[in-house]
Amino acid sequence: MTSPLPPTDVLPNTDQKPSECLVLPAQTSVRYLAEGAANVVYRFEAPASLTPPLSSDINFDDYSASIASSSNDTCSTPPPTEITPATSTRSSSSDPSDSPPVSPFKDRLLRLRKTLSSSIPNAELVHRFHDIFTPIFPSSSLVSQELVLLPRDLTAICNARLHDDEAAGHRIPKRRGLYLAEDEPHGVLVTDMTPRPGTDEVLVEFKPKWLAQSPNAPPNARRCRTCALRAQKNALRRRVGEQPETGFCPLDLMSDDPARVRVVVRHLLERRVGGPRIKADRVKSTTDPNHVHKSYHDDPNSPPKRTDSDYNFAEDGVNTRSGALNQIPIDPASLPVAPELFPPLEDRLVRFLTHNPTLRRLRDLQREMDPRGVLDPSLDPHASNPFLIATTSRDCTVFIRVSPYVPASSIESEADVNAAIEARLGDLDFKSPAMGKALYWRDVERRLIDGGWYSGTDDGAGLGDTDEVEGGQEWCHALVNH
């Protein structure tokens, strides 16, 4: 039984300011963790002795004015700033028998928005997340989103360090030139899915993309929407002498055959060491934790076994701005994984992802919200809440925190095996059709059809374009073997 969908006739009302949200104390220190196209994510530490105030304790008009004023400053190295909220009127118990309160910042990361013409303010994004997606998925399956009011100059300080890292060549090339929005007063607290220190946990992160075929794909399609777009982009890469990208077919994630799911899992794990891809005929299974696939030891340069210090992000940080900023260029999804952990990880993930209810609900959502596709002449992307929900769901990220082994004493059923795996959907940030996005989506779909990228009659064939997906075949298995 699936969760009911939200009303789809109108977009949620986001005109009002949030009545209450947490305030990040001025004494908070932040450390760079990772970044995507639209956001930068930081690990942060708030003073343990402070009770985080609520935004209802602050005069929004005065605070907004100070935000606008600080955004016009040209200081290249902004100093740490302070924000002194009014004394909280919330009552606190003096009963010594009461347990100490759990910090609302515990197990959370801080996400800051970049300056993009199509960006939606964080307050609106969080509102829509709760209005649309929390009724559909259980909270245990979602990366939570909570609005937080930022110290006045924090974003400017973070931007200064992004500039410094970029000048030193420490920032990923494709992320350079784009910085945080300094006129955005809010950040977003999200669930921390990075491996916990002192454990053998691994973070597996991927975008499932189009879990169902595009409604506009031609009947003779041999590629799904995701693989068709990859083939098109790879043909362009080959023309300019760039290395083509490999990837998995999202339709394999929906397969009833664990062998197809294993092809996806193998890709997700092997990209962590950058070793040679293994074709479908070499995919084997083992439930023996002492068995190691030979292919994992083919590369003598495989990363060493990870230690606890690999997770101690603070040790790798660099203190700057009098302690106001501590940034590190580490992506937890790229930390090395010991080769001997691969086989048990692979088997656990295959069992977990085969018939996974969250992914199947995500696929059903894509189908239900976009049954006719972006080329439907009656569709107005600017007014269609269902279509934008589908578009948002096609760009979310799956975060899986998993240990390779489960103690045998704790296993009594298949449910016990999966219980120790934590999986959540993140990046469910509502898509905006503004700034030409709607036209772009239509143009992409039309080019995939007209260029033969779905059907495999594309013009990449003359360039030696076999563009195989993971598993060693040229076409999507689900489309040519049904």
Short mmCIF file of C-alpha atoms in Angstrom, two decimals:
data_model
loop_
_atom_site.label_atom_id
_atom_site.label_comp_id
_atom_site.label_asym_id
_atom_site.label_seq_id
_atom_site.Cartn_x
_atom_site.Cartn_y
_atom_site.Cartn_z
CA MET A 1 0.00 0.00 0.00
CA THR A 2 1.47 3.34 -1.00
CA SER A 3 1.16 6.67 0.74
CA PRO A 4 -1.43 9.09 -0.66
CA LEU A 5 -0.14 11.83 -2.88
CA PRO A 6 -0.52 15.49 -1.97
CA PRO A 7 -3.04 17.75 -3.73
CA THR A 8 -1.68 18.61 -7.16
CA ASP A 9 -3.95 21.35 -8.45
CA VAL A 10 -2.00 24.24 -6.93
CA LEU A 11 1.50 24.92 -5.72
CA PRO A 12 1.93 25.28 -1.95
CA ASN A 13 1.63 28.77 -0.53
CA THR A 14 5.11 29.99 0.35
CA ASP A 15 4.51 33.73 0.67
CA GLN A 16 4.66 33.82 4.45
CA LYS A 17 7.88 33.77 6.44
CA PRO A 18 8.44 30.72 8.60
CA SER A 19 6.94 31.49 12.00
CA GLU A 20 9.76 29.77 13.81
CA CYS A 21 13.10 28.21 12.99
CA LEU A 22 16.36 27.51 14.76
CA VAL A 23 19.12 30.10 14.89
CA LEU A 24 22.72 29.05 14.31
CA PRO A 25 24.83 30.64 17.08
CA ALA A 26 27.51 33.12 16.02
CA GLN A 27 30.17 31.03 17.75
CA THR A 28 29.52 28.11 15.39
CA SER A 29 32.50 26.80 13.40
CA VAL A 30 32.01 25.16 10.00
CA ARG A 31 34.13 22.82 7.91
CA TYR A 32 33.71 22.25 4.19
CA LEU A 33 32.50 18.74 3.40
CA ALA A 34 31.27 18.60 -0.21
CA GLU A 35 29.44 20.56 -2.86
CA GLY A 36 27.08 20.00 -5.75
CA ALA A 37 25.77 22.17 -8.52
CA ALA A 38 23.41 24.18 -6.30
CA ASN A 39 24.69 23.87 -2.72
CA VAL A 40 27.75 23.53 -0.51
CA VAL A 41 27.54 21.23 2.52
CA TYR A 42 29.44 21.88 5.73
CA ARG A 43 30.06 19.97 8.91
CA PHE A 44 29.57 22.34 11.84
CA GLU A 45 29.98 22.59 15.58
CA ALA A 46 27.77 24.83 17.68
CA PRO A 47 28.74 25.74 21.25
CA ALA A 48 27.45 22.99 23.52
CA SER A 49 26.74 25.43 26.33
CA LEU A 50 24.27 27.48 24.33
CA THR A 51 20.58 26.75 24.00
CA PRO A 52 19.80 27.41 20.33
CA PRO A 53 17.25 30.23 20.14
CA LEU A 54 14.31 30.23 17.79
CA SER A 55 13.81 32.80 15.09
CA SER A 56 10.75 34.01 16.97
CA ASP A 57 13.22 35.43 19.50
CA ILE A 58 14.72 37.73 16.84
CA ASN A 59 13.47 40.91 15.21
CA PHE A 60 13.29 39.82 11.57
CA ASP A 61 13.10 43.36 10.18
CA ASP A 62 16.32 44.44 11.91
CA TYR A 63 18.03 41.20 10.98
CA SER A 64 16.98 41.42 7.32
CA ALA A 65 18.31 44.96 7.15
CA SER A 66 21.67 43.83 8.53
CA ILE A 67 21.80 41.01 5.97
CA ALA A 68 21.23 43.48 3.14
CA SER A 69 23.88 45.79 4.53
CA SER A 70 26.49 43.08 4.96
CA SER A 71 25.95 41.78 1.42
CA ASN A 72 27.26 45.09 0.09
CA ASP A 73 30.53 44.89 2.01
CA THR A 74 33.65 44.45 -0.09
CA CYS A 75 36.00 43.25 2.65
CA SER A 76 37.97 40.34 1.20
CA THR A 77 38.47 38.71 4.58
CA PRO A 78 35.32 39.23 6.64
CA PRO A 79 35.86 38.82 10.37
CA PRO A 80 33.79 36.43 12.46
CA THR A 81 30.48 38.03 13.33
CA GLU A 82 28.11 37.83 16.19
CA ILE A 83 24.37 37.78 16.45
CA THR A 84 22.89 38.32 19.88
CA PRO A 85 19.32 37.10 19.94
CA ALA A 86 16.84 38.35 22.48
CA THR A 87 16.61 36.30 25.64
CA SER A 88 14.50 33.24 24.97
CA THR A 89 11.18 33.10 26.77
CA ARG A 90 11.01 29.33 26.49
CA SER A 91 10.78 27.70 29.88
CA SER A 92 13.37 25.24 31.08
CA SER A 93 12.96 22.66 33.77
CA SER A 94 15.06 22.88 36.91
CA ASP A 95 14.32 19.30 37.85
CA PRO A 96 17.77 17.65 38.17
CA SER A 97 16.21 14.30 37.36
CA ASP A 98 15.39 15.44 33.85
CA SER A 99 17.68 14.14 31.12
CA PRO A 100 19.82 16.76 29.38
CA PRO A 101 18.15 17.96 26.18
CA VAL A 102 19.37 16.56 22.89
CA SER A 103 20.85 19.25 20.69
CA PRO A 104 18.74 19.95 17.60
CA PHE A 105 22.06 20.17 15.75
CA LYS A 106 23.07 16.61 16.57
CA ASP A 107 23.70 14.41 13.51
CA ARG A 108 23.05 17.32 11.16
CA LEU A 109 25.03 18.98 8.38
CA LEU A 110 24.64 22.56 7.20
CA ARG A 111 23.69 23.17 3.57
CA LEU A 112 24.18 26.62 2.03
CA ARG A 113 22.67 27.72 -1.29
CA LYS A 114 24.70 28.94 -4.24
CA THR A 115 23.83 31.97 -6.37
CA LEU A 116 21.93 30.61 -9.36
CA SER A 117 19.38 32.41 -11.50
CA SER A 118 16.98 29.49 -11.08
CA SER A 119 17.50 29.11 -7.33
CA ILE A 120 14.56 29.06 -4.95
CA PRO A 121 14.99 30.62 -1.48
CA ASN A 122 15.71 28.07 1.23
CA ALA A 123 12.59 28.94 3.21
CA GLU A 124 10.47 28.08 0.18
CA LEU A 125 12.42 24.89 -0.58
CA VAL A 126 12.00 23.58 2.98
CA HIS A 127 8.31 24.48 2.97
CA ARG A 128 7.71 22.59 -0.25
CA PHE A 129 9.76 19.62 0.92
CA HIS A 130 7.53 19.20 3.97
CA ASP A 131 4.35 20.02 2.07
CA ILE A 132 4.95 17.60 -0.80
CA PHE A 133 7.37 14.82 0.06
CA THR A 134 6.91 14.12 3.77
CA PRO A 135 3.33 12.88 3.17
CA ILE A 136 4.63 10.44 0.53
CA PHE A 137 7.70 8.90 2.18
CA PRO A 138 8.24 7.90 5.82
CA SER A 139 10.62 10.15 7.72
CA SER A 140 13.08 7.26 8.08
CA SER A 141 13.44 7.24 4.28
CA LEU A 142 14.16 10.96 3.88
CA VAL A 143 17.14 13.20 4.51
CA SER A 144 15.47 15.70 6.80
CA GLN A 145 15.38 19.41 5.99
CA GLU A 146 15.14 22.03 8.73
CA LEU A 147 15.43 25.76 8.24
CA VAL A 148 18.05 27.61 10.29
CA LEU A 149 18.80 31.34 10.52
CA LEU A 150 22.47 32.02 9.77
CA PRO A 151 24.92 34.33 11.56
CA ARG A 152 25.08 37.50 9.54
CA ASP A 153 28.53 37.19 7.89
CA LEU A 154 28.90 33.42 7.82
CA THR A 155 28.13 33.08 4.11
CA ALA A 156 30.59 35.83 3.21
CA ILE A 157 33.30 34.10 5.24
CA CYS A 158 32.60 30.80 3.51
CA ASN A 159 32.76 32.53 0.13
CA ALA A 160 36.13 34.05 0.98
CA ARG A 161 37.52 30.58 1.64
CA LEU A 162 35.96 29.18 -1.55
CA HIS A 163 37.83 31.92 -3.43
CA ASP A 164 41.05 31.03 -1.59
CA ASP A 165 40.67 27.31 -2.30
CA GLU A 166 39.88 28.03 -5.92
CA ALA A 167 42.98 30.22 -6.31
CA ALA A 168 45.08 27.44 -4.77
CA GLY A 169 43.63 24.86 -7.17
CA HIS A 170 41.87 22.94 -4.40
CA ARG A 171 38.33 23.33 -5.74
CA ILE A 172 36.83 20.93 -8.28
CA PRO A 173 37.17 22.62 -11.71
CA LYS A 174 33.51 22.25 -12.69
CA ARG A 175 32.44 23.99 -9.44
CA ARG A 176 34.67 27.03 -9.87
CA GLY A 177 33.25 30.47 -10.48
CA LEU A 178 30.01 29.90 -8.57
CA TYR A 179 29.66 30.95 -4.94
CA LEU A 180 27.18 31.12 -2.10
CA ALA A 181 24.23 33.52 -2.09
CA GLU A 182 25.11 36.16 0.49
CA ASP A 183 21.60 37.62 0.44
CA GLU A 184 20.15 34.28 1.62
CA PRO A 185 19.46 34.59 5.37
CA HIS A 186 18.75 30.89 5.91
CA GLY A 187 20.64 27.64 5.69
CA VAL A 188 19.20 24.14 5.76
CA LEU A 189 20.05 21.49 8.35
CA VAL A 190 20.12 18.05 6.73
CA THR A 191 20.60 14.55 8.12
CA ASP A 192 24.27 13.59 8.40
CA MET A 193 24.66 10.35 6.45
CA THR A 194 28.46 10.21 6.53
CA PRO A 195 30.04 7.12 8.13
CA ARG A 196 30.27 7.36 11.90
CA PRO A 197 33.78 7.49 13.40
CA GLY A 198 35.11 4.22 14.72
CA THR A 199 32.89 2.06 12.51
CA ASP A 200 33.41 0.13 9.29
CA GLU A 201 30.44 1.90 7.72
CA VAL A 202 30.55 2.97 4.09
CA LEU A 203 28.51 5.70 2.44
CA VAL A 204 27.14 4.71 -0.96
CA GLU A 205 25.67 7.67 -2.80
CA PHE A 206 24.01 7.78 -6.21
CA LYS A 207 21.31 9.45 -8.25
CA PRO A 208 18.71 6.91 -9.41
CA LYS A 209 17.46 9.35 -12.08
CA TRP A 210 14.67 8.05 -14.39
CA LEU A 211 13.48 4.80 -12.79
CA ALA A 212 10.77 4.52 -15.44
CA GLN A 213 11.16 5.11 -19.17
CA SER A 214 10.29 8.56 -20.50
CA PRO A 215 6.65 8.75 -21.62
CA ASN A 216 7.91 10.43 -24.79
CA ALA A 217 10.43 7.72 -25.72
CA PRO A 218 9.71 6.06 -29.10
CA PRO A 219 8.24 2.52 -29.12
CA ASN A 220 11.46 1.09 -30.57
CA ALA A 221 13.66 2.54 -27.82
CA ARG A 222 16.68 0.45 -26.87
CA ARG A 223 17.95 2.95 -24.36
CA CYS A 224 16.18 4.40 -21.34
CA ARG A 225 16.04 8.15 -20.77
CA THR A 226 19.16 8.20 -18.56
CA CYS A 227 21.26 6.00 -20.84
CA ALA A 228 20.13 7.88 -23.96
CA LEU A 229 21.29 11.18 -22.50
CA ARG A 230 24.59 9.63 -21.41
CA ALA A 231 25.15 8.26 -24.91
CA GLN A 232 24.50 11.69 -26.42
CA LYS A 233 26.90 13.41 -24.03
CA ASN A 234 29.56 10.75 -24.54
CA ALA A 235 29.44 11.25 -28.30
CA LEU A 236 30.20 14.93 -27.71
CA ARG A 237 33.01 14.02 -25.32
CA ARG A 238 34.59 11.75 -27.93
CA ARG A 239 34.43 14.50 -30.53
CA VAL A 240 36.55 16.77 -28.36
CA GLY A 241 38.89 14.02 -27.22
CA GLU A 242 37.49 13.65 -23.70
CA GLN A 243 37.05 10.37 -21.87
CA PRO A 244 33.46 9.11 -22.02
CA GLU A 245 31.62 8.44 -18.79
CA THR A 246 30.24 5.08 -17.72
CA GLY A 247 27.19 4.55 -15.61
CA PHE A 248 24.45 2.15 -14.68
CA CYS A 249 21.00 1.74 -16.17
CA PRO A 250 18.34 2.88 -13.66
CA LEU A 251 15.92 0.29 -15.03
CA ASP A 252 18.23 -2.41 -13.64
CA LEU A 253 17.49 -1.09 -10.15
CA MET A 254 13.83 -1.94 -10.75
CA SER A 255 14.58 -5.45 -11.99
CA ASP A 256 13.19 -8.52 -10.23
CA ASP A 257 16.45 -10.27 -11.11
CA PRO A 258 19.11 -9.81 -8.41
CA ALA A 259 21.80 -10.32 -11.08
CA ARG A 260 20.73 -7.05 -12.76
CA VAL A 261 20.74 -5.22 -9.43
CA ARG A 262 24.21 -6.65 -8.80
CA VAL A 263 25.48 -4.97 -11.99
CA VAL A 264 24.41 -1.61 -10.52
CA VAL A 265 25.90 -2.32 -7.11
CA ARG A 266 29.19 -3.46 -8.67
CA HIS A 267 29.42 -0.15 -10.50
CA LEU A 268 28.67 1.87 -7.37
CA LEU A 269 31.35 0.09 -5.36
CA GLU A 270 34.07 -0.17 -8.00
CA ARG A 271 34.05 3.53 -8.76
CA ARG A 272 35.32 4.03 -5.22
CA VAL A 273 38.74 2.68 -6.20
CA GLY A 274 38.70 3.60 -9.88
CA GLY A 275 39.63 0.08 -10.94
CA PRO A 276 38.68 -1.64 -14.20
CA ARG A 277 35.01 -2.30 -14.79
CA ILE A 278 33.82 -5.89 -14.52
CA LYS A 279 31.48 -7.17 -17.19
CA ALA A 280 28.23 -8.97 -16.51
CA ASP A 281 29.69 -12.42 -17.25
CA ARG A 282 32.20 -11.87 -14.44
CA VAL A 283 29.58 -10.88 -11.87
CA LYS A 284 29.45 -13.54 -9.19
CA SER A 285 27.96 -13.71 -5.74
CA THR A 286 29.31 -14.88 -2.43
CA THR A 287 27.94 -14.98 1.06
CA ASP A 288 31.25 -16.06 2.55
CA PRO A 289 32.79 -13.05 4.35
CA ASN A 290 36.24 -14.62 3.99
CA HIS A 291 36.00 -14.84 0.21
CA VAL A 292 37.53 -12.04 -1.84
CA HIS A 293 36.89 -11.58 -5.56
CA LYS A 294 40.20 -11.82 -7.36
CA SER A 295 39.36 -8.79 -9.46
CA TYR A 296 39.50 -6.58 -6.39
CA HIS A 297 43.18 -7.40 -5.96
CA ASP A 298 44.17 -7.01 -9.61
CA ASP A 299 45.32 -3.45 -8.98
CA PRO A 300 48.40 -3.29 -6.73
CA ASN A 301 47.63 0.38 -6.10
CA SER A 302 44.30 -0.32 -4.41
CA PRO A 303 43.78 1.98 -1.42
CA PRO A 304 44.88 0.69 1.99
CA LYS A 305 42.38 -0.41 4.58
CA ARG A 306 40.65 2.53 6.15
CA THR A 307 41.31 3.53 9.76
CA ASP A 308 39.30 5.61 12.17
CA SER A 309 41.39 8.67 11.34
CA ASP A 310 39.98 8.61 7.81
CA TYR A 311 36.69 9.68 9.35
CA ASN A 312 38.14 12.31 11.65
CA PHE A 313 37.38 15.28 9.45
CA ALA A 314 38.54 17.78 12.07
CA GLU A 315 42.12 16.48 11.85
CA ASP A 316 42.22 17.30 8.16
CA GLY A 317 40.67 20.75 8.49
CA VAL A 318 42.53 24.02 8.25
CA ASN A 319 41.65 26.69 10.80
CA THR A 320 41.04 30.06 9.24
CA ARG A 321 39.35 33.34 10.07
CA SER A 322 40.12 33.06 13.80
CA GLY A 323 38.36 29.74 14.03
CA ALA A 324 35.21 30.88 12.26
CA LEU A 325 35.85 28.58 9.33
CA ASN A 326 37.47 25.17 9.09
CA GLN A 327 37.16 23.71 5.61
CA ILE A 328 38.32 20.42 4.11
CA PRO A 329 38.18 19.19 0.50
CA ILE A 330 36.91 15.70 1.37
CA ASP A 331 33.90 14.04 -0.18
CA PRO A 332 32.79 11.17 2.12
CA ALA A 333 31.45 9.28 -0.90
CA SER A 334 34.99 9.06 -2.30
CA LEU A 335 36.80 7.82 0.79
CA PRO A 336 38.78 4.64 0.06
CA VAL A 337 37.18 1.30 0.77
CA ALA A 338 39.33 -1.69 1.67
CA PRO A 339 39.12 -4.26 -1.17
CA GLU A 340 38.30 -7.08 1.22
CA LEU A 341 35.13 -5.25 2.25
CA PHE A 342 33.73 -5.21 -1.28
CA PRO A 343 32.24 -8.73 -1.48
CA PRO A 344 30.18 -8.53 1.73
CA LEU A 345 29.15 -4.96 0.91
CA GLU A 346 28.08 -6.04 -2.54
CA ASP A 347 25.96 -8.89 -1.26
CA ARG A 348 24.32 -6.80 1.44
CA LEU A 349 23.46 -4.02 -1.01
CA VAL A 350 22.07 -6.40 -3.62
CA ARG A 351 19.74 -7.94 -1.06
CA PHE A 352 18.71 -4.52 0.21
CA LEU A 353 18.09 -2.89 -3.18
CA THR A 354 16.25 -5.79 -4.86
CA HIS A 355 12.53 -4.99 -4.57
CA ASN A 356 13.40 -1.99 -2.40
CA PRO A 357 10.10 -0.31 -1.44
CA THR A 358 11.48 3.24 -1.32
CA LEU A 359 12.93 3.07 -4.83
CA ARG A 360 9.75 1.48 -6.16
CA ARG A 361 7.67 4.21 -4.57
CA LEU A 362 9.99 6.76 -6.20
CA ARG A 363 9.46 5.09 -9.59
CA ASP A 364 5.69 5.04 -9.09
CA LEU A 365 5.77 8.72 -8.17
CA GLN A 366 7.56 9.54 -11.41
CA ARG A 367 4.95 7.64 -13.40
CA GLU A 368 1.95 9.06 -11.60
CA MET A 369 3.08 12.68 -11.67
CA ASP A 370 4.25 12.70 -15.31
CA PRO A 371 2.20 10.20 -17.34
CA ARG A 372 2.48 12.08 -20.68
CA GLY A 373 5.95 13.59 -20.65
CA VAL A 374 7.37 17.04 -21.16
CA LEU A 375 6.40 17.06 -24.87
CA ASP A 376 2.69 16.79 -24.07
CA PRO A 377 1.23 19.85 -25.90
CA SER A 378 -1.29 20.40 -23.11
CA LEU A 379 1.40 20.58 -20.43
CA ASP A 380 2.30 23.95 -18.93
CA PRO A 381 5.41 23.26 -16.80
CA HIS A 382 5.01 26.63 -15.10
CA ALA A 383 1.59 25.68 -13.73
CA SER A 384 1.83 21.92 -13.33
CA ASN A 385 2.64 20.91 -9.80
CA PRO A 386 2.59 17.16 -10.66
CA PHE A 387 5.13 17.54 -13.47
CA LEU A 388 7.51 19.50 -11.24
CA ILE A 389 7.18 16.86 -8.53
CA ALA A 390 8.19 14.22 -11.08
CA THR A 391 11.09 16.35 -12.29
CA THR A 392 12.28 16.87 -8.72
CA SER A 393 12.10 13.15 -7.95
CA ARG A 394 14.26 12.37 -11.01
CA ASP A 395 17.14 14.43 -9.64
CA CYS A 396 17.18 13.27 -6.02
CA THR A 397 20.07 11.40 -4.41
CA VAL A 398 20.03 8.09 -2.55
CA PHE A 399 22.33 7.95 0.48
CA ILE A 400 23.02 4.50 1.93
CA ARG A 401 25.04 4.04 5.10
CA VAL A 402 25.97 0.40 5.40
CA SER A 403 28.36 -1.90 7.28
CA PRO A 404 29.76 -4.88 5.40
CA TYR A 405 28.90 -7.35 8.14
CA VAL A 406 25.99 -8.01 10.48
CA PRO A 407 26.67 -10.15 13.57
CA ALA A 408 25.20 -13.60 12.98
CA SER A 409 23.66 -13.54 16.45
CA SER A 410 21.43 -10.62 15.46
CA ILE A 411 20.05 -12.19 12.28
CA GLU A 412 16.77 -14.05 12.56
CA SER A 413 15.14 -12.95 9.31
CA GLU A 414 15.73 -11.03 6.10
CA ALA A 415 14.34 -7.96 7.85
CA ASP A 416 17.17 -8.16 10.38
CA VAL A 417 19.73 -8.15 7.57
CA ASN A 418 18.30 -4.94 6.10
CA ALA A 419 17.61 -3.26 9.44
CA ALA A 420 21.26 -2.37 9.91
CA ILE A 421 21.30 -0.47 6.59
CA GLU A 422 20.22 3.17 6.66
CA ALA A 423 18.98 4.56 3.35
CA ARG A 424 17.47 7.99 2.75
CA LEU A 425 16.40 10.13 -0.20
CA GLY A 426 18.05 13.54 -0.32
CA ASP A 427 18.23 16.57 -2.61
CA LEU A 428 14.44 16.64 -2.98
CA ASP A 429 14.60 20.34 -3.75
CA PHE A 430 11.61 21.46 -5.76
CA LYS A 431 12.55 22.26 -9.35
CA SER A 432 11.75 25.62 -10.85
CA PRO A 433 10.75 25.92 -14.53
CA ALA A 434 11.86 29.56 -14.56
CA MET A 435 14.81 31.10 -16.41
CA GLY A 436 14.30 28.94 -19.48
CA LYS A 437 14.39 25.60 -17.66
CA ALA A 438 11.05 24.45 -19.09
CA LEU A 439 12.22 25.15 -22.63
CA TYR A 440 15.50 23.39 -21.91
CA TRP A 441 13.74 20.23 -20.66
CA ARG A 442 11.66 20.08 -23.84
CA ASP A 443 14.65 20.72 -26.05
CA VAL A 444 16.65 17.90 -24.45
CA GLU A 445 13.82 15.42 -24.96
CA ARG A 446 13.27 16.44 -28.56
CA ARG A 447 17.00 16.10 -29.36
CA LEU A 448 17.14 12.62 -27.84
CA ILE A 449 14.25 11.51 -30.02
CA ASP A 450 15.25 13.24 -33.25
CA GLY A 451 18.90 12.27 -32.87
CA GLY A 452 18.11 8.57 -32.51
CA TRP A 453 19.60 8.34 -29.02
CA TYR A 454 16.66 6.35 -27.68
CA SER A 455 16.47 3.98 -30.63
CA GLY A 456 20.23 3.52 -31.04
CA THR A 457 20.29 4.98 -34.56
CA ASP A 458 22.22 8.02 -33.32
CA ASP A 459 24.99 9.79 -35.19
CA GLY A 460 27.52 8.58 -32.60
CA ALA A 461 27.77 5.24 -34.44
CA GLY A 462 30.24 6.69 -36.93
CA LEU A 463 32.56 7.63 -34.06
CA GLY A 464 32.90 4.13 -32.73
CA ASP A 465 30.19 4.90 -30.18
CA THR A 466 29.18 1.67 -28.52
CA ASP A 467 28.55 3.53 -25.25
CA GLU A 468 28.06 0.49 -23.10
CA VAL A 469 26.24 0.71 -19.80
CA GLU A 470 27.53 -1.22 -16.81
CA GLY A 471 27.43 -4.94 -17.46
CA GLY A 472 29.01 -4.85 -20.89
CA GLN A 473 26.01 -4.46 -23.16
CA GLU A 474 25.27 -1.62 -25.54
CA TRP A 475 21.52 -1.35 -24.88
CA CYS A 476 19.38 -1.28 -21.76
CA HIS A 477 18.74 -4.85 -20.66
CA ALA A 478 15.18 -4.12 -19.53
CA LEU A 479 14.20 -2.82 -22.98
CA VAL A 480 15.76 -5.46 -25.22
CA ASN A 481 15.24 -8.55 -23.07
CA HIS A 482 11.58 -8.28 -22.07
#
